[in-house]
Short mmCIF file of C-alpha atoms in Angstrom, two decimals:
data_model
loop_
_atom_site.label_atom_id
_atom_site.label_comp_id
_atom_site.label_asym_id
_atom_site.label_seq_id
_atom_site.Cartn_x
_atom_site.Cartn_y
_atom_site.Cartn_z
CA UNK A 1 213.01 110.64 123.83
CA UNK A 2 212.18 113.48 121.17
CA UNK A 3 211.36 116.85 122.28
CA UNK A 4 208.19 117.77 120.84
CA UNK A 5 207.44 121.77 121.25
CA UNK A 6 203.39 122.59 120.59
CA UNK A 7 204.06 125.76 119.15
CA UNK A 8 200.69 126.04 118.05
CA UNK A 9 198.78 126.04 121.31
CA UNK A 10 197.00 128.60 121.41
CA UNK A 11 195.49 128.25 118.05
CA UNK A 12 194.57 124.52 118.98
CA UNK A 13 192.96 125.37 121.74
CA UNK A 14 190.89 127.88 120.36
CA UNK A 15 189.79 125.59 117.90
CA UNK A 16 189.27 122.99 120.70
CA UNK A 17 187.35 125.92 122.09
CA UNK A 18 184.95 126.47 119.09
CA UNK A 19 184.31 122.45 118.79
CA UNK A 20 183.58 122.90 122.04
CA UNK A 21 180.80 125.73 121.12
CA UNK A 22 177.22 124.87 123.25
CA UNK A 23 175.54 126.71 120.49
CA UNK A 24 176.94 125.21 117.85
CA UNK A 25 176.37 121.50 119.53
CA UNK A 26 172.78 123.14 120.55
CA UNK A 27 172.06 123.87 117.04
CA UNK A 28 173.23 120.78 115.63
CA UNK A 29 171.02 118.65 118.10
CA UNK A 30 168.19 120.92 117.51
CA UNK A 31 168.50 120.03 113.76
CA UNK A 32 168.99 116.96 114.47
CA UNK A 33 165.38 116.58 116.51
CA UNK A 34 164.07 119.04 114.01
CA UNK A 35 164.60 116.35 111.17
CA UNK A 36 163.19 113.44 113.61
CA UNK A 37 159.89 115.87 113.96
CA UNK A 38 159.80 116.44 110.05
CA UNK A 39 159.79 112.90 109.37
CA UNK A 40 157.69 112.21 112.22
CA UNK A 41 155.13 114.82 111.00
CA UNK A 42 155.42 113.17 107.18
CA UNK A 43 154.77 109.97 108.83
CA UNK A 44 151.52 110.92 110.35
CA UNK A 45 150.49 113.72 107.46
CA UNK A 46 150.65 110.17 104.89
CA UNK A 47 148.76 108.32 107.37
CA UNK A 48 146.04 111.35 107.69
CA UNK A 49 146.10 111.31 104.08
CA UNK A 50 145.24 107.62 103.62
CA UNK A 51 142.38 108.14 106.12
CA UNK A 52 141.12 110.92 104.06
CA UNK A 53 140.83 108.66 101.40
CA UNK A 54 138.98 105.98 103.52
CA UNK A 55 136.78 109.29 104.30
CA UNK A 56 135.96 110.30 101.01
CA UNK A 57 135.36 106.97 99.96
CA UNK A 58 132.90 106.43 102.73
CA UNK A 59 131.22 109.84 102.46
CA UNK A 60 130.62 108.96 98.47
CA UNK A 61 129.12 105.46 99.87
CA UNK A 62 126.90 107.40 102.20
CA UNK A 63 125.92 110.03 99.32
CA UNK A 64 124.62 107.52 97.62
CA UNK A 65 122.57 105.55 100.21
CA UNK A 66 121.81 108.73 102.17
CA UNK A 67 118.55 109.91 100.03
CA UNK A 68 117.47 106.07 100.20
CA UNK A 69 117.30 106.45 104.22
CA UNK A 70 115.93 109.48 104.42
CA UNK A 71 113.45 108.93 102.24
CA UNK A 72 112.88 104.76 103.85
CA UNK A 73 112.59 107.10 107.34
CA UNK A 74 110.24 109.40 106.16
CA UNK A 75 107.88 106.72 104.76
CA UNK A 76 108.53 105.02 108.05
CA UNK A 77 107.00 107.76 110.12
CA UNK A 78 104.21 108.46 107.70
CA UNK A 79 102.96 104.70 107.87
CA UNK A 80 103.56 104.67 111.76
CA UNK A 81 101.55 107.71 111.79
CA UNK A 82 98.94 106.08 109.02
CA UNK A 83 98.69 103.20 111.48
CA UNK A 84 98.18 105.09 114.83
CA UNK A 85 95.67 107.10 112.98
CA UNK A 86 93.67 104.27 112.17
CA UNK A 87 94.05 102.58 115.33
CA UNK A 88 92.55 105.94 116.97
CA UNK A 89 89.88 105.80 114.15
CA UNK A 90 89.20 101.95 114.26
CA UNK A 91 88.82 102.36 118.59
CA UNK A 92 86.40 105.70 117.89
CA UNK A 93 84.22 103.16 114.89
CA UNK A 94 83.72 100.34 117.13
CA UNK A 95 82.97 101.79 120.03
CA UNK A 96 80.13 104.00 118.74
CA UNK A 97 76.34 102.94 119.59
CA UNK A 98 74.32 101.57 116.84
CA UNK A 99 70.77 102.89 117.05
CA UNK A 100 69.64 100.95 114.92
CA UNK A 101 69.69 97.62 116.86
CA UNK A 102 68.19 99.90 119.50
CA UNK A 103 65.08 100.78 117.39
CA UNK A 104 64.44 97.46 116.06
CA UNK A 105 64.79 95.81 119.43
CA UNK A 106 62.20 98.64 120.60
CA UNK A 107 60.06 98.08 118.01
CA UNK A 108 59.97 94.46 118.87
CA UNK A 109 58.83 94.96 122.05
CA UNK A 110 56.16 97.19 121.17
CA UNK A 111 52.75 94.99 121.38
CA UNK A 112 49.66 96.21 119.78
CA UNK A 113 47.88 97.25 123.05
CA UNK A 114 50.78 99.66 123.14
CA UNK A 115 52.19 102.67 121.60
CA UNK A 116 55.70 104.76 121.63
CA UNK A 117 55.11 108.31 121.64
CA UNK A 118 58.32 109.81 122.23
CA UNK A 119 62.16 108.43 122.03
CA UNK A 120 64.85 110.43 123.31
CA UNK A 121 67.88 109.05 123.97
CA UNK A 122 71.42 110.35 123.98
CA UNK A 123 74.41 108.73 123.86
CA UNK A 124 76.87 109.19 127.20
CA UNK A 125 79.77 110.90 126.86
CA UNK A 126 82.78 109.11 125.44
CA UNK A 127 80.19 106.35 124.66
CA UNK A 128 80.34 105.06 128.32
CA UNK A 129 76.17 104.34 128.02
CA UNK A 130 73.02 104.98 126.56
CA UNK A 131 69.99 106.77 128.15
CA UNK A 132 66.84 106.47 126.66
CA UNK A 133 63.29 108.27 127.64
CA UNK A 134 60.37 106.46 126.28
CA UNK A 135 57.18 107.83 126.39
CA UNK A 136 53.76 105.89 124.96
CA UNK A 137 50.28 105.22 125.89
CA UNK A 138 49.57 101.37 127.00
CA UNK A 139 45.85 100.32 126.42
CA UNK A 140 43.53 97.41 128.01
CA UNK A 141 42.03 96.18 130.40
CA UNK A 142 44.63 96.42 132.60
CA UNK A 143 46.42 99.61 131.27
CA UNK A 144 49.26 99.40 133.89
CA UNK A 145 49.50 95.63 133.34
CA UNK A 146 49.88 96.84 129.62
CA UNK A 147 52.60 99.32 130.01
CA UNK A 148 54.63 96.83 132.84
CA UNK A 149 54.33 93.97 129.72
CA UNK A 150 56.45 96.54 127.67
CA UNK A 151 59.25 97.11 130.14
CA UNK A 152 59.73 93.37 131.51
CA UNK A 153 59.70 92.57 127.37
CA UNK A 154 62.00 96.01 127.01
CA UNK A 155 64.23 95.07 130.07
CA UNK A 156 64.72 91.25 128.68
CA UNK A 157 65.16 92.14 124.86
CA UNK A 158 68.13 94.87 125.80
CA UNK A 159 69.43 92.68 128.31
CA UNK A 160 70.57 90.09 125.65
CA UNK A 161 72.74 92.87 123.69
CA UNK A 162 73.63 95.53 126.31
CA UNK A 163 75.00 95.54 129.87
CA UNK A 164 73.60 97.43 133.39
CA UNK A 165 70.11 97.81 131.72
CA UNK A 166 67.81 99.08 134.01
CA UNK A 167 63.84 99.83 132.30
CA UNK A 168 61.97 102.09 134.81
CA UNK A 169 58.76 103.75 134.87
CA UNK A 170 58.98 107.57 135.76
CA UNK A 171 55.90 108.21 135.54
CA UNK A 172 52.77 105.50 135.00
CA UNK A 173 49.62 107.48 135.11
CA UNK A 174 45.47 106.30 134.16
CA UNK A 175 43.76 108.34 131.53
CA UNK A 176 40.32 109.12 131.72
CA UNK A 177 39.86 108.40 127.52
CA UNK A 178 38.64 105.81 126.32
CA UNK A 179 40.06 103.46 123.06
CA UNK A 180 38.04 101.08 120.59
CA UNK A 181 40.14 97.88 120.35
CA UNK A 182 38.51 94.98 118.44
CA UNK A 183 35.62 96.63 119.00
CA UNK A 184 35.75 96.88 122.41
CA UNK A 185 36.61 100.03 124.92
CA UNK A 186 39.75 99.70 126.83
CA UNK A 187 41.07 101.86 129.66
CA UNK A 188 44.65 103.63 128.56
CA UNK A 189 47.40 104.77 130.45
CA UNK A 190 50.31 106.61 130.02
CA UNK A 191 53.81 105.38 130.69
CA UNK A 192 57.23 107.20 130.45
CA UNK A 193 59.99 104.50 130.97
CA UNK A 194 64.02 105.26 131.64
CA UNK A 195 66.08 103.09 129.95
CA UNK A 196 70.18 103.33 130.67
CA UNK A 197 72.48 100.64 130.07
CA UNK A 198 76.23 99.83 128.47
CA UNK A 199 77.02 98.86 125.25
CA UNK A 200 79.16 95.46 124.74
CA UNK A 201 81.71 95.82 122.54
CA UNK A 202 81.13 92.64 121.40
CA UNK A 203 77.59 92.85 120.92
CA UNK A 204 77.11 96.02 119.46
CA UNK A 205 77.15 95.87 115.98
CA UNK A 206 75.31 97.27 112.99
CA UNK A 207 72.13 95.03 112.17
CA UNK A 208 69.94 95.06 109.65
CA UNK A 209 66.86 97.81 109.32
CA UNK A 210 64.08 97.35 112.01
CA UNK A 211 61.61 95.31 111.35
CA UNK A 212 58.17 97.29 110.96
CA UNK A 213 55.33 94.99 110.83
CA UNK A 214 55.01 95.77 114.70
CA UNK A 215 55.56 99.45 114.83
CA UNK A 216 52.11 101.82 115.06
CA UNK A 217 51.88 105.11 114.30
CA UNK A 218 51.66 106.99 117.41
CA UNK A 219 49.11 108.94 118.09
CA UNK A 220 49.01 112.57 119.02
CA UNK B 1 183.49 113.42 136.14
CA UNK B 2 184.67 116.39 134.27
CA UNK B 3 183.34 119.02 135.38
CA UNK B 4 181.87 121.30 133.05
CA UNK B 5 183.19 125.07 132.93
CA UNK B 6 180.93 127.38 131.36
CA UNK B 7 182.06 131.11 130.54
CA UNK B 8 179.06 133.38 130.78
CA UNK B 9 178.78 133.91 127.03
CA UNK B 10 178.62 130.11 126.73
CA UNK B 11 175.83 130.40 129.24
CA UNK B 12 173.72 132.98 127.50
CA UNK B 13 173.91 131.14 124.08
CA UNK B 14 173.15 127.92 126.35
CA UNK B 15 170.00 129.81 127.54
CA UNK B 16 169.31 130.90 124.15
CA UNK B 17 169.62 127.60 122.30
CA UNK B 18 167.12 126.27 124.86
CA UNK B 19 164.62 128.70 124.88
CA UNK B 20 164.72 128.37 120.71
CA UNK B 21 163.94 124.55 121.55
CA UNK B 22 161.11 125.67 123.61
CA UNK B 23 159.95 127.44 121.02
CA UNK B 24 160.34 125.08 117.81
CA UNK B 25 158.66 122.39 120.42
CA UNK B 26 155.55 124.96 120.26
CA UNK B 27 155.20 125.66 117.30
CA UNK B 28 155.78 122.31 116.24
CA UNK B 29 153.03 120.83 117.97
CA UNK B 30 150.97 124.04 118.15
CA UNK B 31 150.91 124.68 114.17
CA UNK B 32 152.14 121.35 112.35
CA UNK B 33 151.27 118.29 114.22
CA UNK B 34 148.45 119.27 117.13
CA UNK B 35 146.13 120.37 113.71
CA UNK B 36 146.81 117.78 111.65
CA UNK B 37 145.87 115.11 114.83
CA UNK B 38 142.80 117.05 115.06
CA UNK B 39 141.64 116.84 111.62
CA UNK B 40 142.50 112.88 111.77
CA UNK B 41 140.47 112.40 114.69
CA UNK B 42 137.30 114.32 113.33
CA UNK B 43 137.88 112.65 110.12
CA UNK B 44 138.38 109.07 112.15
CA UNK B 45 135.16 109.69 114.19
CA UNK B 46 132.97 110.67 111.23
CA UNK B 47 134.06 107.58 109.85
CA UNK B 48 132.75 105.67 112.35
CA UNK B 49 129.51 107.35 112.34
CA UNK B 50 128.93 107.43 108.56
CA UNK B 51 129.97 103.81 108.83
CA UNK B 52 127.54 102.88 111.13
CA UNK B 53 124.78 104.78 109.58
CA UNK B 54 125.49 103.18 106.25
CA UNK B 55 125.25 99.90 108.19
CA UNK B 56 122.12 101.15 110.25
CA UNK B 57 120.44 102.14 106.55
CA UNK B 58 120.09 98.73 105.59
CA UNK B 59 117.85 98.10 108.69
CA UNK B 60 116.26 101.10 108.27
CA UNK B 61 115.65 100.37 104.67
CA UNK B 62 114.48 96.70 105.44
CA UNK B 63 112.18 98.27 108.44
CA UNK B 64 110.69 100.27 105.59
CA UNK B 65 110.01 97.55 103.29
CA UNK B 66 108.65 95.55 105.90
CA UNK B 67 106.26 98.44 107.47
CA UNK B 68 105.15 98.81 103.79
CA UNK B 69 104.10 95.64 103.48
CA UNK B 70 102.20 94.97 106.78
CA UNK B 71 100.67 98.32 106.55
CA UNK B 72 98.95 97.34 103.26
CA UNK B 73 95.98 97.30 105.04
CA UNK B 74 96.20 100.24 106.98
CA UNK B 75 96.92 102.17 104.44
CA UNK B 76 94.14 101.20 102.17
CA UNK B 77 91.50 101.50 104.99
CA UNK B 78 93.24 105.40 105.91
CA UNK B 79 92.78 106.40 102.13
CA UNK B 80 89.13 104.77 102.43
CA UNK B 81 88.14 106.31 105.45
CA UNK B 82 89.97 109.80 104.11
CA UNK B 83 88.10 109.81 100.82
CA UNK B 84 84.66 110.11 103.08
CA UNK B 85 85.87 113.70 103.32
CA UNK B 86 85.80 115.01 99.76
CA UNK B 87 87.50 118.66 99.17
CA UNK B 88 86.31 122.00 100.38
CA UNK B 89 84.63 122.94 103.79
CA UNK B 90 82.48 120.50 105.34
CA UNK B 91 79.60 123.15 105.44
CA UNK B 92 79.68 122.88 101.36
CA UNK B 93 78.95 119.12 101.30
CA UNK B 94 78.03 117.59 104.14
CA UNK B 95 74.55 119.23 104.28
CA UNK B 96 73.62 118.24 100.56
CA UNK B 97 75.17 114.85 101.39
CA UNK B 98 72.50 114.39 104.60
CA UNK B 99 69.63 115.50 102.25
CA UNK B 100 70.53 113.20 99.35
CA UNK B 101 71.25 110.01 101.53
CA UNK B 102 68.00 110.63 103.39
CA UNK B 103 66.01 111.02 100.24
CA UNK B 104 67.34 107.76 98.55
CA UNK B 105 65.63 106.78 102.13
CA UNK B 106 61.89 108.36 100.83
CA UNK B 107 62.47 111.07 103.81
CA UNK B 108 61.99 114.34 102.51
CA UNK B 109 62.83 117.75 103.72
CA UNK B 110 65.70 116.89 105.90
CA UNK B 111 68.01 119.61 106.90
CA UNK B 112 71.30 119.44 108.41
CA UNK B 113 73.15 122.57 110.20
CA UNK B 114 76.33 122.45 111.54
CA UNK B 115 76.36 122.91 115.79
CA UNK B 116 79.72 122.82 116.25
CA UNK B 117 83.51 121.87 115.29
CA UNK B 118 86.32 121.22 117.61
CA UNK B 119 89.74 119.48 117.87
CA UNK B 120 90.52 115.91 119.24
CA UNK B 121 92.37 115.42 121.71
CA UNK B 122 94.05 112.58 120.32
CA UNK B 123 97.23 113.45 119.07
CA UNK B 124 97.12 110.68 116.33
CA UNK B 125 94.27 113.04 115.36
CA UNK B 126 95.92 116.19 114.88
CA UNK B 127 95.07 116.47 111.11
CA UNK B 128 90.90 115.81 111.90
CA UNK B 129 88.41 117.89 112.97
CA UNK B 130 85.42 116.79 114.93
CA UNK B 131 81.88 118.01 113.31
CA UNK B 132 78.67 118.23 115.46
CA UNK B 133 75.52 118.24 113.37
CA UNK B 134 72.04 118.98 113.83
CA UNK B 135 69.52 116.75 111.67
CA UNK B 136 65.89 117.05 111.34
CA UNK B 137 63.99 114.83 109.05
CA UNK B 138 60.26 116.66 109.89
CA UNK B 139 58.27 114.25 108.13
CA UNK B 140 59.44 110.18 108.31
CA UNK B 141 57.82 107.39 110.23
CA UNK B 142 59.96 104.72 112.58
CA UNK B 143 60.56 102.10 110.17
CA UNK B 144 61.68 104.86 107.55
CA UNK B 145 63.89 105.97 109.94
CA UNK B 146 65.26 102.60 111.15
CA UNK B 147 66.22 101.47 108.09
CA UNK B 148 67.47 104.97 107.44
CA UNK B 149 69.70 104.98 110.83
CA UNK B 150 70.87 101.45 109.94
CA UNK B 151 72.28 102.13 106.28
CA UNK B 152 74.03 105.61 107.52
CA UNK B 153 75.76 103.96 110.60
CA UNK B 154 76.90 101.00 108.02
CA UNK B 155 77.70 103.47 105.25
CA UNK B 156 79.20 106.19 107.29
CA UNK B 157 81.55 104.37 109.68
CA UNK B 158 82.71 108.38 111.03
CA UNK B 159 79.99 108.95 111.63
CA UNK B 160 78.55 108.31 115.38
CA UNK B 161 74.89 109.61 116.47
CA UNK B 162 74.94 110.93 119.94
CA UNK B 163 71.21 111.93 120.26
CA UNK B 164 68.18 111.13 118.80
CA UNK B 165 64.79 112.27 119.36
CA UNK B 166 61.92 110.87 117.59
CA UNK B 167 57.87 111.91 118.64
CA UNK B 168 55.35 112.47 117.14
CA UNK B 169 53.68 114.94 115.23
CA UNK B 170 51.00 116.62 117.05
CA UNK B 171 48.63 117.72 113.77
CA UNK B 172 49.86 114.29 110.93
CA UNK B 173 49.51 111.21 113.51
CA UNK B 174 50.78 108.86 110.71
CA UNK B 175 54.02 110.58 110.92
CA UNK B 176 57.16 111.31 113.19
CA UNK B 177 59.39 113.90 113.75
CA UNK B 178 62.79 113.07 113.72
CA UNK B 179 65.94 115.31 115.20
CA UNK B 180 69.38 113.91 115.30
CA UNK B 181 72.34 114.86 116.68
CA UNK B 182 75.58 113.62 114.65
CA UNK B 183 79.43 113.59 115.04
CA UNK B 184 81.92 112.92 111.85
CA UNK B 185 85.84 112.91 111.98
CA UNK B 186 86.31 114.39 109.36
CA UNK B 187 89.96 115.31 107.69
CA UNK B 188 91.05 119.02 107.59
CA UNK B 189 91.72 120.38 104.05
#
């Protein structure tokens, strides 16, 4: 068997030695994941890039449609805000009190041994009723009788249109003058009569003017 | 197992290879890859939401067209009831207004003053003002003034008359005296 004589030992195994070099082998395996993180970061900066493009194409969509909306929003709210309005409005309209059904339905009632000398009425507040103080002087034989026609007439004419109506005398007093009627002297009284009732909704609409044939001028 | 033998110099440069690791992991995901996730993800969720608002627009849009259309009446009775308030303070026109309407009624000398103006409550109200006026026709009779009250509460649907006081006057029997006591919405300028 052949000798063999390593004269170069040493020198091999520093060499071995240097291979053998953790920072060289460190380095090299930090290059090595450094390149796997730079082609891992390309990776994901192409995909970011491709959504960037989704993005701007998306934002240009929006651009466009975006003055549509607002403005479709905006005219939205203003007709929302048009129609509460007039639902407001419409509820304040029909729920006033018509006085002019009021007066013609008084006027009605008026007979000719009778006359309305005052009207004041007022109108509840937020339209929940109606009070009404009539004053007049009633004529006849039977003055009272006279006055008591007008509020059973009073009490069944507003009782066909409004609600709760309640006709009463506050005061009902004789007067010592006397009135020519036909030629004849009657007795006269005067009356002041509280009327309060409710208006129906339903009921209580606008009518035409009052009818005057039956309406006197009162007297002083 | 071999066992691995480790002069102290090999240690140190050990140490240091690691702690440059360390640090190329940091900055790595610190400055390269930790911003550029972050600007995907904002970019990915405004995506979404301009994606859903461009789909929500087209309801929105087709809400609008459809409001439009079943408001046409509502809109055309708010214009209506807003052109009963013409331009300028209500003091300026209202008054003349009253005197004019009363005398196309053959009742003279009416006057109108203004009692009071106020807020509504209503919030749907916000741009109308509530006016309270005083009217006095001094010289009508009640069928005048029937017919009167019944054309102004058909002609003036904002307007509502919360009192009314009608007697008679002490020295003209043939005639009546006449106050009234009015409220209009009416829309602030």
């Amino acid at each position: 068997m052949a000798l063999h004589l390593n004269l170069l030992h040493e020198e091999i195994s520093q060499q071995r030695q240097r291979q053998r070099d953790p920072l060289k082998i460190g380095m090299m395996v930090l290059g090595a994941i450094g390149t796997l993180m730079i082609l891992y970061y390309m990776w994901n900066a192409y995909k970011t890039l491709e959504i960037r493009n989704r993005f701007s194409a998306i934002q240009h969509d929006w651009s466009k449609v975006e003055p549509k909306v607002t403005s479709a929003q905006k005219r939205s709210a203003e007709l929302n805000g048009i129609i509460s309005t007039i639902k407001v409005l419409d509820g304040m309209i029909d729920s006033r009190f018509y006085w002019a059904p009021f007066l013609e339905k008084l006027s009605r009632c008026v007979a000719l041994n009778a006359q309305v000398t005052s009207v004041d009425g007022t109108v509840l507040e937020d339209n929940k009723g109606v009070s009404v103080m009539i004053e007049g002087l009633a004529a006849g034989r039977e003055p009272r009788a006279a006055a008591e026609e007008l509020r059973q007439l009073l009490l069944e004419q507003l009782g066909q249109s409004y609600r709760e109506v309640k006709v009463e005398f506050k005061t009902l007093e004789d007067l010592d003058t006397l009135v020519k009627i036909g030629g004849d002297n009657m007795a006269m009284a005067r009356f002041g009569l509280s009327v309060t009732f409710t208006t129906a909704p339903s009921t209580a609409k606008a009518a035409p003017a009052p009818a005057p044939e039956r309406v006197r001028a009162p007297k002083p | 197992m071999k066992k691995l033998n480790l002069t102290k110099d090999q240690i140190q440069k050990l140490a240091l290879s690691s702690m440059g690791f360390v640090v190329l992991l940091y900055v790595y995901f610190s400055f390269f890859l930790g911003p550029l996730n972050k600007s995907r993800d904002s970019m990915l969720a405004t995506i979404d939401d301009l994606q859903r608002k461009v789909a929500g627009s087209k309801n929105e849009m087709m809400k609008a067209t459809n409001l439009e259309q079943a408001a046409g009446a509502a809109t055309t009775r708010f214009a209506a009831l807003k052109a009963l308030s013409p331009e300028g303070a209500p003091i300026a026109w209202f008054p003349p207004r009253m005197k004019i309407f009363f005398a196309n009624q053959q009742i003279d000398k009416t006057t109108a003053r203004l009692e009071n103006s106020s807020p509504f409550r209503e919030p749907e109200l916000a741009n109308w003002m509530r006016y309270t006026w005083s009217l006095d026709l001094p010289q009508t009779d009640f069928a005048t003034t029937g017919k009167a009250i019944a054309v102004l509460e058909n002609s003036e649907p904002l307007l509502s008359i919360t009192h009314l006081n009608l007697h008679a006057v002490a020295d003209d029997p043939q005639f009546q005296q006449v106050s009234l006591t009015a409220m209009t919405a009416i829309v602030k300028r």
